[in-house]
Tab-separated table of C-alpha atoms in Angstrom:
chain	number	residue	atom	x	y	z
A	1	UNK	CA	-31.332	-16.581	-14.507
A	2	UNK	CA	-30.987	-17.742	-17.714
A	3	UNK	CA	-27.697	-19.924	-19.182
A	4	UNK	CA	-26.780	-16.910	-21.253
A	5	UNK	CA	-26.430	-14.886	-18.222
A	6	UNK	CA	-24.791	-17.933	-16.044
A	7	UNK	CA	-22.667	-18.152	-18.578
A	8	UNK	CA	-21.615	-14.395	-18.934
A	9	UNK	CA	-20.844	-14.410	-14.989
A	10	UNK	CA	-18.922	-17.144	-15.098
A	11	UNK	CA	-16.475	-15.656	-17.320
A	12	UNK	CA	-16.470	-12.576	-15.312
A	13	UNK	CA	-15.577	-14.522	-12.148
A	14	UNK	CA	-12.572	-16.280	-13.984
A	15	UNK	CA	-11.171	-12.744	-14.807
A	16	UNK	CA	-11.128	-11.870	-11.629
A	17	UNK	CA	-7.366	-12.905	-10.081
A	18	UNK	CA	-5.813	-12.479	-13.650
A	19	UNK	CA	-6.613	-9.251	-13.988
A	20	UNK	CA	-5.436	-8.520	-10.155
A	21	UNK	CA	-2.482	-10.591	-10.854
A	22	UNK	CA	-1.952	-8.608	-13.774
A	23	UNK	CA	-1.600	-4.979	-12.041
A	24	UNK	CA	1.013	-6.549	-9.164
A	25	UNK	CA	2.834	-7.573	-12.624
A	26	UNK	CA	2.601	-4.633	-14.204
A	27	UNK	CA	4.019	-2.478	-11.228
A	28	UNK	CA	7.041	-5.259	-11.188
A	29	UNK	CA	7.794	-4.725	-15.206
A	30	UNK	CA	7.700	-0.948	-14.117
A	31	UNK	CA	10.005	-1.300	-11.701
A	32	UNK	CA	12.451	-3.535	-13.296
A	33	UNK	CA	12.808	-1.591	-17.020
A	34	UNK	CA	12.510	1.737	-15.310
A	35	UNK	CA	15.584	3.472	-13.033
A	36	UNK	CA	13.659	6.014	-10.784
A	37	UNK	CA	17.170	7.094	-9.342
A	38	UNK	CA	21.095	6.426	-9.480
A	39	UNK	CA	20.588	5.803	-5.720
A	40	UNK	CA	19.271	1.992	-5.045
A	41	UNK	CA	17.983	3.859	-1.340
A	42	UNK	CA	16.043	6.106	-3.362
A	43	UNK	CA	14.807	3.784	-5.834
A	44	UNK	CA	12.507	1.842	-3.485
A	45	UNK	CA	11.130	5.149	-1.852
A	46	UNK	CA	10.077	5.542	-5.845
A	47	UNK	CA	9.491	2.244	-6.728
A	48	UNK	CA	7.175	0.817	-3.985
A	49	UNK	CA	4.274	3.675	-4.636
A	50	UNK	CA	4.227	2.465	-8.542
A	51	UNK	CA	4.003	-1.416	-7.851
A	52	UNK	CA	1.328	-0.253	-5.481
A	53	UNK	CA	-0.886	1.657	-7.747
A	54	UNK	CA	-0.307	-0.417	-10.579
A	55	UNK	CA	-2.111	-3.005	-7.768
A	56	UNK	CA	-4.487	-0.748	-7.297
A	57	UNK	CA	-5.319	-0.385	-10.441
A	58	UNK	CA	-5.204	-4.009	-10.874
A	59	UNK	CA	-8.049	-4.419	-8.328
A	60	UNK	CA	-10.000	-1.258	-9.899
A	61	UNK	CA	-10.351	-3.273	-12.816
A	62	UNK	CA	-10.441	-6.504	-11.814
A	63	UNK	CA	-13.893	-5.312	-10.165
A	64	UNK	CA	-15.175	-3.322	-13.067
A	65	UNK	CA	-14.649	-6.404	-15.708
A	66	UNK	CA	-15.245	-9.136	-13.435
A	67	UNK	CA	-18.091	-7.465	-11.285
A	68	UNK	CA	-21.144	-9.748	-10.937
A	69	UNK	CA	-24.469	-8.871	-13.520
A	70	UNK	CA	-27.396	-8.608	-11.382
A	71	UNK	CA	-29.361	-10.214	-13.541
A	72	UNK	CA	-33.200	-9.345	-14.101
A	73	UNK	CA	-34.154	-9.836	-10.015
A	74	UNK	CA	-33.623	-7.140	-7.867
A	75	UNK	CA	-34.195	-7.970	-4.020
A	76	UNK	CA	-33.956	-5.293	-1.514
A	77	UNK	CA	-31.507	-5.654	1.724
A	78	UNK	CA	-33.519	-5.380	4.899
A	79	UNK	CA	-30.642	-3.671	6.700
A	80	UNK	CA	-28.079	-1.463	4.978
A	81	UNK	CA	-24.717	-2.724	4.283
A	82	UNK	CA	-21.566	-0.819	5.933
A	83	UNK	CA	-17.935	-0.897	4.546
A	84	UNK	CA	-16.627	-1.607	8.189
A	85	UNK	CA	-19.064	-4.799	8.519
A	86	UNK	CA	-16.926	-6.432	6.071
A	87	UNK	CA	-13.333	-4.988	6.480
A	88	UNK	CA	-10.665	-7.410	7.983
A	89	UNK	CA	-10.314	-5.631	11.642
A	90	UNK	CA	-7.090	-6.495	12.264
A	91	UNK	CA	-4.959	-6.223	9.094
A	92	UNK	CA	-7.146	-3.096	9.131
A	93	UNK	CA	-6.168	-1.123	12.136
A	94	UNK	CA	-2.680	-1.838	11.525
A	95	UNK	CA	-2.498	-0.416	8.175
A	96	UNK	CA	-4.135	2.636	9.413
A	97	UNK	CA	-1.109	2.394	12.717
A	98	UNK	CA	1.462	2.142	9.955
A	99	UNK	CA	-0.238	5.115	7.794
A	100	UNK	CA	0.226	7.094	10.873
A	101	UNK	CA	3.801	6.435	11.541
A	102	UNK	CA	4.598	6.838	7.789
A	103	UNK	CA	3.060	10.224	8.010
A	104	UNK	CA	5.149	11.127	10.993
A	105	UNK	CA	8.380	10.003	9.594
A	106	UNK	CA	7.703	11.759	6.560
A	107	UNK	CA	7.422	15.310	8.393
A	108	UNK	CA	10.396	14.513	10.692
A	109	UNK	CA	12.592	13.576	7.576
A	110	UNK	CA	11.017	17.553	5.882
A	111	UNK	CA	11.448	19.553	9.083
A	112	UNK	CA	15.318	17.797	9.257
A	113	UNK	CA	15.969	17.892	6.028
A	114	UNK	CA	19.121	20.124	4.593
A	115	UNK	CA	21.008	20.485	1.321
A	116	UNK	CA	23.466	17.790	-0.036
A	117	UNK	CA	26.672	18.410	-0.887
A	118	UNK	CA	25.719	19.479	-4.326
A	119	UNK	CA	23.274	21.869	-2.644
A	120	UNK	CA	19.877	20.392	-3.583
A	121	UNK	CA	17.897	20.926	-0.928
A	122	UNK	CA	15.754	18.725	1.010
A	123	UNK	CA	18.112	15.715	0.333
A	124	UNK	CA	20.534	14.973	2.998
A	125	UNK	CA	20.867	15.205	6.918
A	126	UNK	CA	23.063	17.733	8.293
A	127	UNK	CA	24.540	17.050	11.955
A	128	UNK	CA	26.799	18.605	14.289
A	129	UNK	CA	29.110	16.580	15.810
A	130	UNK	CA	31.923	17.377	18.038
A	131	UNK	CA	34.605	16.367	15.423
A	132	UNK	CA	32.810	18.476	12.331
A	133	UNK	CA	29.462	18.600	10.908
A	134	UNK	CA	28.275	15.477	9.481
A	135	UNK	CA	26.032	15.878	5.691
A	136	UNK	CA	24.582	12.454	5.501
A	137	UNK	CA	22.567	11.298	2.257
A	138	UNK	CA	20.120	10.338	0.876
A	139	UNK	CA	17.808	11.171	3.557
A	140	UNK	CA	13.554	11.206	2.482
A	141	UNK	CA	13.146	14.622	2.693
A	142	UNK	CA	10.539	16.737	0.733
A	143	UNK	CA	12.739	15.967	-2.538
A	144	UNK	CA	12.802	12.066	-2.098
A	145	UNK	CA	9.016	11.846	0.042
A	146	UNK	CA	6.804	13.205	-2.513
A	147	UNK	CA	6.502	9.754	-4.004
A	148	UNK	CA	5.465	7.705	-0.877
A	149	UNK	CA	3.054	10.586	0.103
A	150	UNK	CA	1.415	11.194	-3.512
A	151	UNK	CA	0.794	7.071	-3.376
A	152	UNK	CA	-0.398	7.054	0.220
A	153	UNK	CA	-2.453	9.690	-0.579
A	154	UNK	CA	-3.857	8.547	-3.871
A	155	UNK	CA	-4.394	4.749	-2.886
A	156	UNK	CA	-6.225	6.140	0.339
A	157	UNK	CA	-9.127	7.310	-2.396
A	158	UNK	CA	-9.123	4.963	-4.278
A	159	UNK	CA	-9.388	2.632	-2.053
A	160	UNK	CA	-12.279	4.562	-0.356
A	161	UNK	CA	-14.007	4.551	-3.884
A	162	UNK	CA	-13.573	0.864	-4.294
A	163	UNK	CA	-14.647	0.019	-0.803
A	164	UNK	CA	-17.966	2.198	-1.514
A	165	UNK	CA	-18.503	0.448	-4.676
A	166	UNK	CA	-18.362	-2.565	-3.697
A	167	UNK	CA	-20.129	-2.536	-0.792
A	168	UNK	CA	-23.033	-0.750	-2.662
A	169	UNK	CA	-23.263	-3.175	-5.166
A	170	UNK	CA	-25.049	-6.070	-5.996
A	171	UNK	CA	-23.490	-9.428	-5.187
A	172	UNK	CA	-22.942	-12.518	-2.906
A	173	UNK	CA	-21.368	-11.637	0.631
A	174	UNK	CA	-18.807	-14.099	-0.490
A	175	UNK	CA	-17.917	-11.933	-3.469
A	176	UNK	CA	-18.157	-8.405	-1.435
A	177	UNK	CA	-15.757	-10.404	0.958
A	178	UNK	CA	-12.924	-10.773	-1.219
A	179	UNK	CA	-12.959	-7.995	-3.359
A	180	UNK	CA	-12.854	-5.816	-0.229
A	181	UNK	CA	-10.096	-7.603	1.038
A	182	UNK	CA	-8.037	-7.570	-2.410
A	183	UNK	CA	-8.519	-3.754	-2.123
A	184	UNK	CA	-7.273	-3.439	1.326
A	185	UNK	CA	-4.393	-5.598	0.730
A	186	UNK	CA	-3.560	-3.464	-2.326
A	187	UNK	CA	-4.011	-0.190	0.147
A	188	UNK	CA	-1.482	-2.232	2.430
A	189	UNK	CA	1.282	-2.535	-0.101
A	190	UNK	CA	0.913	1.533	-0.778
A	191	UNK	CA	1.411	1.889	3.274
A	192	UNK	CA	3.439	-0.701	4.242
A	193	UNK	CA	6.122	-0.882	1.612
A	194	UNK	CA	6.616	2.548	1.190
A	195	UNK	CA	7.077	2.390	4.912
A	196	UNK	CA	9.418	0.131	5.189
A	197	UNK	CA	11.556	1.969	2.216
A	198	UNK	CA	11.777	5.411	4.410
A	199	UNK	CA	12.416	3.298	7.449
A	200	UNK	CA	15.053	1.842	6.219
A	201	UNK	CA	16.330	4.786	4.461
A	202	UNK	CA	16.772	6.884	7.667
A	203	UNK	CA	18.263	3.899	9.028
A	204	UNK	CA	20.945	3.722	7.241
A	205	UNK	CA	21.576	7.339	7.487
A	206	UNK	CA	21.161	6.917	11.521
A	207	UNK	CA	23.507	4.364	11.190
A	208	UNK	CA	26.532	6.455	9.946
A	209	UNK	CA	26.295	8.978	12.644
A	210	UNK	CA	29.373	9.466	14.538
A	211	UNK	CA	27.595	11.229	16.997
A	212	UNK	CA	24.119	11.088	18.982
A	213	UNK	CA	24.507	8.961	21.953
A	214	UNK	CA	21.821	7.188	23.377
A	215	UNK	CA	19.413	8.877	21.248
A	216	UNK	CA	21.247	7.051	18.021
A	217	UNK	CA	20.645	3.747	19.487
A	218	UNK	CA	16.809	4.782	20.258
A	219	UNK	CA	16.287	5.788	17.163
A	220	UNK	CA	18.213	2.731	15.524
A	221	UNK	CA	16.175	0.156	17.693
A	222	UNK	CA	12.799	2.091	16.691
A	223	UNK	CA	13.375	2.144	12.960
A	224	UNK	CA	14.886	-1.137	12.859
A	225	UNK	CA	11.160	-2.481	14.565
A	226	UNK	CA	9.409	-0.460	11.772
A	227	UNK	CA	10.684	-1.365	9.082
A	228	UNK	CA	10.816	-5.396	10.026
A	229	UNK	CA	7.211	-4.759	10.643
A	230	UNK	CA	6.590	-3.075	7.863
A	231	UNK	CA	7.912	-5.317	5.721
A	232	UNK	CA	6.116	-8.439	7.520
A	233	UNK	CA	3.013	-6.421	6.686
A	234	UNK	CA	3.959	-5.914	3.056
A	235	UNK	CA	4.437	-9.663	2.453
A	236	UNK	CA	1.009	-10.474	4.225
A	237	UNK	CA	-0.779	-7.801	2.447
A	238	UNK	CA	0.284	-8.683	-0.974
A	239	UNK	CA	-1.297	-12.563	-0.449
A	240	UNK	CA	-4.270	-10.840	0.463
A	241	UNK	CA	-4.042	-9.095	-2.418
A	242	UNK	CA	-3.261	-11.621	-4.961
A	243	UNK	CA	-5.128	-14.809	-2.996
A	244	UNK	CA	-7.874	-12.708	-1.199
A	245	UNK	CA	-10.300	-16.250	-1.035
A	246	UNK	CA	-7.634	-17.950	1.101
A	247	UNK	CA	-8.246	-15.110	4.074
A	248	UNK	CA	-11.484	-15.178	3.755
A	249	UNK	CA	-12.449	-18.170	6.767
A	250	UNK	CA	-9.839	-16.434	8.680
A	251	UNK	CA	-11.956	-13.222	9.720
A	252	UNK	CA	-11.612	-10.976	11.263
């Protein structure tokens, strides 16, 4: 290799965590100059997808700028390389838990959903209680859960992309490592954040019920869990996001 081309990757590597730095920024600056709503509750069910994405896209380019150059020697791998050989199991399998239970919060918040008291549909909870009926707001229906779906949804591929790319290309193991993990940590915030903003969101709605019962305190104790969790998840995910090298000796 010659010092030209030593020298070239060098200054790729450096780019690397300041330019994934620089999308986690970016999606705070978003978030802090723009209102997404009047309603702080809704805010974070709109704010969390950005700062994800702008992660995302963070990653996405720290990976096309920073990639390795192959150089002028090509060797060929004796066995093929698989996305899963390198993923980080754990932090993995939760993610993809926490996906699921977004997704199923999401269509119990739509199939519950009713009209507020301005009659906009799909953004309050309407219960009837032995005193009166109860019209509870904001609640993540279809209105307020296009945002966490669309980002779930959209950081799922390209997160799949990156994962492909990266595992197809040319590089150390060292280097595959940690860009894989900085992508699933990125996918993390997307599921874990947004997660934690509809948890809590229906939580608080839960919360003013004057009605329910047992179920109330079921349902109380179960989002409560999920959206501790969630956030937990959210914290861990964005080190491995921004300080991917630091999880690396801790696999899987």
């Amino acid at each position: 290799m010659s010092a030209a081309a030593g020298t070239e990757r060098a200054w790729r590597a450096r780019l690397d965590t300041p330019l994934r730095w620089a999308g986690a920024a970016t999606g705070l600056t978003v978030n802090a100059l723009v209102s997404f709503s009047p309603e702080s509750d809704v805010d974070l069910l709109y704010g969390f997808p950005v700062f994800g994405l702008c992660a995302m896209g963070g990653v996405f380019a720290a990976d096309v700028i920073a990639r390795p150059s192959p150089g002028r020697l090509r060797v060929a791998a004796v066995a093929p390389r698989r996305i899963h050989d390198n993923l980080p199991r754990f932090l993995t399998a939760s993610l993809a838990a926490q996906a699921i239970v977004l997704l199923v919060l999401l269509i119990i918040a739509a199939t519950t959903a009713s009209a507020d008291a301005d009659n906009r549909s799909g953004r309050a909870l309407s219960v009837t209680c032995p005193e009166g009926t109860q019209l509870l707001s904001p609640w993540p229906g279809p209105h307020y859960a296009w945002p966490a779906l669309g980002g779930l949804v959209l950081g799922t591929i390209a997160c799949a992309l990156l994962l492909r790319r990266v595992t197809a290309r040319y590089g150390s193991d060292d280097q595959r490592r940690t860009n894989i993990r900085a992508a699933v940590g990125a996918w993390g915030v997307l599921v874990s954040a947004p997660l934690f903003a509809v948890s809590l969101t229906m939580g608080v709605v839960v919360l003013g019920l004057s009605c329910a019962g047992g179920m109330k305190d079921v349902a109380l104790w179960g989002l409560a869990i999920t959206a501790f969790t969630s956030a937990l998840t959210a914290c861990h995910c964005l080190g491995v996001l921004l300080l991917p090298q630091a999880y690396i000796k801790g696999r899987p």
